[in-house]
Amino acid sequence: MRFMVIRKADEETEAGVLPTTELIQAMGDYMEAAVKAGIMVSGDGLHPSSKAARVKFNDGSPKVIDGPFAEAKELVGGYSIIEVPSMQAAIDWVKKWPREDGHGNVEIDIFPILTEDDFGDAFTADQRERERRLREEEEARHG
């Protein structure tokens, strides 16, 4: 199963405070362990919302809203995609999160990623084939 691990933003990430050398090392060690365990799919930290944009739709019409956005606790500071056998395995990995991050005070959400099978009959054979072809194209482009 694949899971999205979301490191919530906080006052420091929203202020654009960059990680210390110690935090970069600790996060590097954590990510390296995940790669060596064969569970890491991808992951990155994100710039603060002051450098972001939001597109909000009202009756199908898009409206662009430039950051920063209120409520840092509702924003994302970074993410990773991991592939592990179960939610419990994902939780176990997240429990190893470096204490250096957020001075030991950080909030992380874990979401299971939907698969084709989750959509049942609504996901037709033609749609499955298109999804397979697009994933192959993406892998060929990004290796």
Coordinates of N, CA, C and O in Angstrom, one line a residue:
M1 N 0.8 -1.2 0.0 CA 0.0 0.0 0.0 C 0.9 1.2 0.0 O 1.9 1.3 0.7
R2 N 0.4 2.2 -0.7 CA 1.1 3.5 -0.7 C 0.4 4.5 0.2 O -0.8 4.5 0.3
F3 N 1.2 5.3 0.9 CA 0.7 6.3 1.8 C 1.4 7.6 1.5 O 2.6 7.7 1.2
M4 N 0.6 8.7 1.7 CA 1.2 10.1 1.7 C 1.4 10.5 3.1 O 0.4 10.5 3.9
V5 N 2.6 10.8 3.4 CA 3.0 11.3 4.8 C 3.1 12.8 4.6 O 4.0 13.3 3.9
I6 N 2.3 13.6 5.4 CA 2.3 15.0 5.2 C 2.8 15.7 6.5 O 2.2 15.5 7.6
R7 N 3.9 16.4 6.3 CA 4.5 17.1 7.5 C 3.8 18.5 7.4 O 3.9 19.3 6.5
K8 N 3.0 18.7 8.5 CA 2.2 20.0 8.5 C 3.1 21.2 8.7 O 4.2 21.1 9.3
A9 N 2.7 22.3 8.1 CA 3.5 23.5 8.2 C 3.3 24.1 9.7 O 2.4 23.7 10.4
D10 N 4.2 24.9 10.0 CA 4.1 25.6 11.3 C 4.6 27.0 11.2 O 4.9 27.5 10.1
E11 N 4.7 27.7 12.3 CA 5.1 29.1 12.2 C 6.5 29.3 11.6 O 6.7 30.2 10.8
E12 N 7.4 28.4 11.9 CA 8.8 28.5 11.3 C 8.8 28.2 9.8 O 9.4 28.9 9.1
T13 N 8.1 27.1 9.4 CA 8.1 26.8 8.0 C 7.4 28.0 7.2 O 7.9 28.3 6.1
E14 N 6.3 28.5 7.7 CA 5.6 29.6 7.1 C 6.4 30.9 7.1 O 6.3 31.7 6.2
A15 N 7.4 31.0 8.0 CA 8.2 32.2 8.0 C 9.4 32.0 7.1 O 10.2 32.9 6.9
G16 N 9.5 30.9 6.5 CA 10.6 30.6 5.6 C 11.9 30.2 6.3 O 13.0 30.3 5.6
V17 N 11.9 29.9 7.5 CA 13.1 29.5 8.3 C 13.5 28.2 7.7 O 12.8 27.2 7.6
L18 N 14.8 28.2 7.2 CA 15.3 27.0 6.6 C 15.9 26.1 7.6 O 16.3 26.5 8.7
P19 N 16.0 24.8 7.4 CA 16.5 23.8 8.4 C 18.0 24.1 8.7 O 18.7 24.5 7.9
T20 N 18.3 23.7 9.9 CA 19.7 23.8 10.3 C 20.5 22.6 9.7 O 19.9 21.7 9.2
T21 N 21.8 22.7 9.8 CA 22.6 21.6 9.4 C 22.3 20.3 10.1 O 22.2 19.2 9.5
E22 N 22.0 20.4 11.4 CA 21.6 19.2 12.2 C 20.3 18.6 11.7 O 20.2 17.4 11.6
L23 N 19.3 19.5 11.4 CA 18.1 18.9 10.9 C 18.2 18.3 9.5 O 17.7 17.3 9.2
I24 N 19.0 19.0 8.6 CA 19.2 18.4 7.3 C 19.9 17.0 7.4 O 19.5 16.1 6.7
Q25 N 20.8 16.9 8.3 CA 21.5 15.6 8.5 C 20.5 14.6 9.1 O 20.4 13.4 8.6
A26 N 19.7 15.0 10.1 CA 18.7 14.0 10.7 C 17.7 13.6 9.6 O 17.3 12.4 9.6
M27 N 17.2 14.5 8.9 CA 16.2 14.2 7.8 C 16.8 13.3 6.7 O 16.2 12.4 6.2
G28 N 18.1 13.6 6.4 CA 18.8 12.8 5.4 C 19.0 11.4 5.9 O 18.8 10.4 5.1
D29 N 19.3 11.2 7.2 CA 19.4 9.9 7.8 C 18.1 9.1 7.7 O 18.0 8.0 7.4
Y30 N 17.0 9.9 8.1 CA 15.7 9.3 8.1 C 15.3 8.8 6.7 O 14.8 7.7 6.5
M31 N 15.5 9.7 5.7 CA 15.1 9.4 4.3 C 16.0 8.2 3.8 O 15.5 7.4 3.1
E32 N 17.3 8.3 4.1 CA 18.2 7.2 3.7 C 17.8 5.8 4.2 O 17.8 4.8 3.5
A33 N 17.3 5.8 5.5 CA 16.8 4.6 6.1 C 15.6 4.1 5.3 O 15.5 2.9 5.1
A34 N 14.7 5.0 5.0 CA 13.5 4.6 4.2 C 13.9 4.1 2.8 O 13.3 3.1 2.3
V35 N 14.8 4.7 2.2 CA 15.3 4.3 0.9 C 15.9 2.9 1.0 O 15.6 2.0 0.2
K36 N 16.8 2.7 1.9 CA 17.4 1.4 2.1 C 16.4 0.3 2.5 O 16.6 -0.8 2.2
A37 N 15.3 0.7 3.2 CA 14.3 -0.3 3.5 C 13.4 -0.6 2.3 O 12.6 -1.5 2.4
G38 N 13.6 0.2 1.3 CA 12.8 0.0 0.0 C 11.4 0.5 0.1 O 10.5 0.1 -0.7
I39 N 11.1 1.5 1.0 CA 9.7 2.0 1.1 C 9.6 3.4 0.5 O 8.4 3.8 0.3
M40 N 10.6 4.1 0.3 CA 10.5 5.5 -0.2 C 10.2 5.5 -1.7 O 10.9 5.0 -2.5
V41 N 9.1 6.3 -2.0 CA 8.8 6.5 -3.4 C 9.2 7.9 -3.8 O 9.9 8.1 -4.8
S42 N 8.9 8.9 -3.0 CA 9.4 10.3 -3.2 C 9.1 11.1 -2.0 O 8.4 10.7 -1.0
G43 N 9.7 12.3 -1.9 CA 9.5 13.2 -0.8 C 10.2 14.5 -1.0 O 11.3 14.5 -1.6
D44 N 9.7 15.6 -0.5 CA 10.3 16.9 -0.6 C 9.7 17.8 0.5 O 8.5 17.6 0.9
G45 N 10.5 18.8 0.9 CA 10.0 19.9 1.7 C 9.4 20.9 0.7 O 9.7 21.0 -0.4
L46 N 8.6 21.8 1.3 CA 7.9 22.8 0.5 C 8.2 24.2 0.9 O 8.4 24.4 2.1
H47 N 8.2 25.1 0.0 CA 8.4 26.6 0.4 C 7.1 27.0 1.2 O 6.1 26.4 1.1
P48 N 7.2 28.1 1.9 CA 6.1 28.6 2.6 C 5.0 29.1 1.7 O 5.2 29.3 0.5
S49 N 3.8 29.2 2.2 CA 2.6 29.6 1.4 C 2.8 31.0 0.8 O 2.1 31.3 -0.1
S50 N 3.7 31.8 1.3 CA 3.9 33.2 0.7 C 4.4 33.0 -0.7 O 4.3 34.0 -1.5
K51 N 4.9 31.9 -1.1 CA 5.4 31.6 -2.4 C 4.5 30.8 -3.2 O 4.8 30.3 -4.3
A52 N 3.3 30.5 -2.7 CA 2.3 29.6 -3.3 C 1.2 30.3 -3.9 O 1.0 31.5 -3.7
A53 N 0.3 29.6 -4.6 CA -0.9 30.1 -5.1 C -2.0 29.0 -4.9 O -1.7 27.8 -4.8
R54 N -3.2 29.5 -4.8 CA -4.3 28.6 -4.6 C -5.3 28.9 -5.7 O -5.6 30.1 -6.0
V55 N -5.9 27.9 -6.4 CA -6.9 28.1 -7.4 C -8.2 27.6 -6.8 O -8.3 26.4 -6.5
K56 N -9.2 28.5 -6.6 CA -10.5 28.1 -6.1 C -11.5 28.2 -7.1 O -11.6 29.2 -7.9
F57 N -12.3 27.2 -7.2 CA -13.4 27.1 -8.2 C -14.7 27.4 -7.6 O -15.1 26.9 -6.6
N58 N -15.5 28.3 -8.3 CA -16.8 28.6 -7.9 C -17.7 28.4 -9.1 O -17.5 29.2 -10.1
D59 N -18.6 27.5 -9.1 CA -19.4 27.1 -10.3 C -18.6 26.8 -11.5 O -18.9 27.2 -12.6
G60 N -17.4 26.2 -11.3 CA -16.5 25.8 -12.4 C -15.6 26.9 -12.8 O -14.7 26.7 -13.7
S61 N -15.7 28.1 -12.3 CA -14.8 29.2 -12.7 C -13.7 29.3 -11.7 O -13.9 29.4 -10.5
P62 N -12.4 29.3 -12.3 CA -11.3 29.4 -11.4 C -11.0 30.8 -11.0 O -11.1 31.8 -11.7
K63 N -10.5 30.9 -9.7 CA -10.0 32.2 -9.2 C -8.7 31.9 -8.5 O -8.6 31.0 -7.7
V64 N -7.7 32.7 -8.9 CA -6.3 32.5 -8.3 C -6.2 33.4 -7.1 O -6.4 34.6 -7.2
I65 N -5.7 32.8 -6.0 CA -5.4 33.5 -4.8 C -4.0 33.3 -4.5 O -3.5 32.2 -4.3
D66 N -3.2 34.4 -4.4 CA -1.8 34.3 -4.1 C -1.7 34.2 -2.6 O -2.4 34.7 -1.8
G67 N -0.6 33.4 -2.2 CA -0.3 33.3 -0.8 C 0.3 34.6 -0.2 O 0.5 35.5 -1.0
P68 N 0.5 34.7 1.1 CA 0.4 33.6 2.1 C -1.0 33.3 2.5 O -1.9 34.2 2.3
F69 N -1.2 32.2 3.0 CA -2.5 31.7 3.4 C -2.6 31.7 5.0 O -1.6 31.4 5.6
A70 N -3.7 32.0 5.5 CA -3.9 32.0 7.0 C -3.9 30.5 7.5 O -4.0 29.6 6.7
E71 N -3.8 30.4 8.8 CA -3.8 29.1 9.5 C -2.7 28.1 9.0 O -2.9 27.2 8.3
A72 N -1.5 28.4 9.4 CA -0.3 27.6 9.1 C -0.6 26.1 9.4 O -0.2 25.2 8.7
K73 N -1.3 25.8 10.5 CA -1.6 24.4 10.9 C -2.4 23.7 9.9 O -2.4 22.4 9.9
E74 N -3.0 24.3 9.0 CA -3.8 23.7 7.9 C -3.0 23.5 6.6 O -3.5 23.0 5.7
L75 N -1.8 24.0 6.6 CA -0.9 23.9 5.4 C 0.1 22.8 5.5 O 0.3 22.2 6.6
V76 N 0.7 22.5 4.4 CA 1.7 21.4 4.2 C 3.1 22.0 4.2 O 3.3 22.9 3.4
G77 N 4.0 21.5 5.0 CA 5.4 21.9 5.0 C 6.3 21.0 4.2 O 7.3 21.4 3.7
G78 N 5.8 19.8 4.0 CA 6.6 18.8 3.2 C 5.8 17.5 3.1 O 4.7 17.3 3.8
Y79 N 6.2 16.6 2.3 CA 5.5 15.3 2.1 C 6.5 14.2 1.7 O 7.6 14.5 1.3
S80 N 6.0 13.0 1.9 CA 6.7 11.9 1.3 C 5.7 10.9 0.9 O 4.6 10.8 1.5
I81 N 6.0 10.1 -0.1 CA 5.2 8.9 -0.5 C 6.0 7.7 -0.1 O 7.1 7.6 -0.5
I82 N 5.3 6.8 0.7 CA 6.0 5.6 1.1 C 5.1 4.4 0.7 O 3.9 4.6 0.5
E83 N 5.8 3.3 0.5 CA 5.0 2.1 0.2 C 5.4 1.0 1.2 O 6.5 0.6 1.3
V84 N 4.4 0.7 2.0 CA 4.5 -0.3 3.1 C 3.3 -1.2 3.1 O 2.3 -0.9 2.5
P85 N 3.3 -2.3 3.9 CA 2.2 -3.3 3.8 C 0.9 -2.8 4.5 O -0.1 -3.3 4.1
S86 N 1.0 -1.8 5.4 CA -0.2 -1.5 6.1 C -0.1 -0.1 6.7 O 1.0 0.5 6.8
M87 N -1.3 0.4 7.2 CA -1.3 1.7 7.9 C -0.4 1.6 9.2 O 0.3 2.5 9.5
Q88 N -0.4 0.5 9.9 CA 0.4 0.3 11.1 C 1.9 0.5 10.7 O 2.7 1.1 11.4
A89 N 2.3 -0.1 9.6 CA 3.7 0.0 9.2 C 4.1 1.5 8.8 O 5.1 1.9 9.2
A90 N 3.1 2.2 8.2 CA 3.3 3.6 7.9 C 3.5 4.4 9.3 O 4.4 5.2 9.4
I91 N 2.6 4.1 10.2 CA 2.7 4.8 11.5 C 4.0 4.5 12.2 O 4.7 5.4 12.8
D92 N 4.5 3.2 12.1 CA 5.7 2.8 12.7 C 6.9 3.6 12.1 O 7.8 4.1 12.9
W93 N 6.9 3.8 10.8 CA 7.9 4.6 10.2 C 7.9 6.1 10.6 O 8.9 6.7 10.9
V94 N 6.7 6.6 10.7 CA 6.5 8.1 11.0 C 6.9 8.3 12.5 O 7.5 9.3 12.9
K95 N 6.7 7.3 13.4 CA 7.2 7.4 14.8 C 8.7 7.6 14.9 O 9.2 8.1 15.9
K96 N 9.4 7.2 13.8 CA 10.9 7.4 13.8 C 11.3 8.8 13.3 O 12.5 9.1 13.2
W97 N 10.3 9.7 13.1 CA 10.6 11.0 12.6 C 11.7 11.7 13.4 O 11.6 11.6 14.7
P98 N 12.6 12.4 12.8 CA 13.7 13.1 13.6 C 13.2 14.1 14.6 O 12.4 15.0 14.3
R99 N 13.6 13.9 15.8 CA 13.2 14.8 16.9 C 13.7 16.3 16.6 O 13.1 17.2 17.2
E100 N 14.7 16.4 15.8 CA 15.2 17.7 15.5 C 14.2 18.6 14.8 O 14.3 19.8 14.8
D101 N 13.3 18.0 14.1 CA 12.3 18.7 13.3 C 11.3 19.4 14.2 O 10.7 18.7 15.1
G102 N 11.1 20.7 14.0 CA 10.1 21.4 14.8 C 10.5 21.4 16.3 O 9.6 21.6 17.1
H103 N 11.7 21.2 16.6 CA 12.2 21.1 18.0 C 11.4 20.0 18.8 O 11.1 20.2 20.0
G104 N 11.1 19.0 18.0 CA 10.3 17.9 18.7 C 8.8 18.1 18.7 O 8.1 17.2 19.2
N105 N 8.4 19.2 18.1 CA 6.9 19.5 18.1 C 6.5 19.6 16.7 O 6.5 20.7 16.1
V106 N 6.1 18.5 16.1 CA 5.7 18.6 14.7 C 4.4 17.7 14.5 O 4.2 16.7 15.3
E107 N 3.6 18.0 13.6 CA 2.4 17.2 13.3 C 2.5 16.6 11.9 O 2.8 17.3 11.0
I108 N 2.2 15.3 11.9 CA 2.3 14.6 10.6 C 1.0 13.8 10.4 O 0.5 13.1 11.3
D109 N 0.4 13.9 9.2 CA -0.7 13.2 8.8 C -0.3 12.1 7.9 O 0.6 12.2 7.1
I110 N -1.0 11.0 7.9 CA -0.8 9.8 7.0 C -2.1 9.4 6.3 O -3.1 9.1 7.0
F111 N -2.0 9.5 5.0 CA -3.2 9.2 4.2 C -2.9 8.0 3.3 O -1.9 8.1 2.5
P112 N -3.8 7.0 3.3 CA -3.7 5.9 2.3 C -4.0 6.5 0.9 O -4.8 7.4 0.7
I113 N -3.2 6.1 -0.1 CA -3.4 6.6 -1.5 C -4.4 5.6 -2.2 O -4.2 4.4 -2.1
L114 N -5.4 6.2 -2.9 CA -6.3 5.4 -3.6 C -5.7 4.6 -4.7 O -4.7 5.1 -5.3
T115 N -6.2 3.4 -5.0 CA -5.7 2.6 -6.1 C -6.8 2.4 -7.0 O -8.0 2.6 -6.7
E116 N -6.5 1.8 -8.2 CA -7.6 1.5 -9.2 C -8.7 0.7 -8.6 O -9.9 0.9 -8.9
D117 N -8.3 -0.3 -7.8 CA -9.3 -1.2 -7.2 C -10.3 -0.5 -6.3 O -11.4 -1.0 -6.1
D118 N -9.9 0.6 -5.7 CA -10.8 1.3 -4.8 C -12.0 1.9 -5.5 O -13.0 2.1 -4.9
F119 N -11.9 2.1 -6.8 CA -12.9 2.7 -7.6 C -14.0 1.7 -8.1 O -15.0 2.1 -8.6
G120 N -13.7 0.4 -8.0 CA -14.6 -0.6 -8.4 C -15.0 -0.5 -9.9 O -14.2 -0.2 -10.7
D121 N -16.2 -0.8 -10.2 CA -16.7 -0.8 -11.6 C -16.7 0.6 -12.2 O -16.8 0.7 -13.5
A122 N -16.7 1.6 -11.5 CA -16.6 3.0 -12.0 C -15.4 3.2 -12.8 O -15.3 4.1 -13.7
F123 N -14.3 2.5 -12.6 CA -13.0 2.6 -13.2 C -13.0 1.5 -14.3 O -12.7 0.4 -14.1
T124 N -13.4 1.9 -15.5 CA -13.6 1.0 -16.6 C -12.2 0.4 -17.1 O -11.2 0.9 -16.9
A125 N -12.3 -0.6 -18.0 CA -11.1 -1.2 -18.6 C -10.4 -0.2 -19.4 O -9.1 -0.2 -19.4
D126 N -11.1 0.6 -20.2 CA -10.4 1.6 -21.0 C -9.7 2.6 -20.1 O -8.6 3.1 -20.4
Q127 N -10.3 3.0 -19.0 CA -9.7 3.9 -18.1 C -8.4 3.3 -17.4 O -7.4 3.9 -17.2
R128 N -8.5 2.0 -17.1 CA -7.4 1.3 -16.5 C -6.2 1.3 -17.5 O -5.1 1.5 -17.2
E129 N -6.5 1.0 -18.8 CA -5.5 1.0 -19.8 C -4.9 2.4 -20.0 O -3.7 2.5 -20.1
R130 N -5.7 3.4 -20.0 CA -5.1 4.8 -20.1 C -4.2 5.1 -18.9 O -3.2 5.6 -19.1
E131 N -4.7 4.7 -17.7 CA -3.8 4.9 -16.5 C -2.5 4.2 -16.6 O -1.5 4.7 -16.3
R132 N -2.5 2.9 -17.1 CA -1.3 2.2 -17.2 C -0.4 2.8 -18.2 O 0.8 3.0 -18.0
R133 N -0.9 3.3 -19.4 CA -0.1 3.9 -20.4 C 0.5 5.2 -19.9 O 1.7 5.5 -20.1
L134 N -0.3 6.0 -19.2 CA 0.2 7.3 -18.6 C 1.3 7.1 -17.6 O 2.3 7.8 -17.5
R135 N 1.1 6.1 -16.7 CA 2.2 5.8 -15.8 C 3.5 5.3 -16.4 O 4.6 5.7 -16.0
E136 N 3.4 4.5 -17.5 CA 4.6 4.1 -18.3 C 5.3 5.4 -18.9 O 6.5 5.5 -18.8
E137 N 4.5 6.3 -19.4 CA 5.0 7.5 -20.0 C 5.7 8.3 -19.0 O 6.8 8.9 -19.2
E138 N 5.1 8.4 -17.8 CA 5.7 9.2 -16.7 C 7.0 8.6 -16.2 O 8.0 9.3 -16.0
E139 N 7.0 7.3 -16.1 CA 8.3 6.6 -15.6 C 9.4 6.8 -16.7 O 10.5 7.0 -16.3
A140 N 9.0 6.7 -18.0 CA 10.0 6.8 -19.0 C 10.6 8.3 -19.0 O 11.8 8.5 -19.2
R141 N 9.8 9.2 -18.7 CA 10.2 10.6 -18.7 C 11.0 10.9 -17.4 O 12.0 11.7 -17.5
H142 N 10.7 10.4 -16.3 CA 11.3 10.8 -15.0 C 12.2 9.7 -14.5 O 12.8 9.9 -13.5
G143 N 12.2 8.5 -15.1 CA 13.0 7.4 -14.8 C 13.0 7.0 -13.4 O 13.6 6.4 -12.7

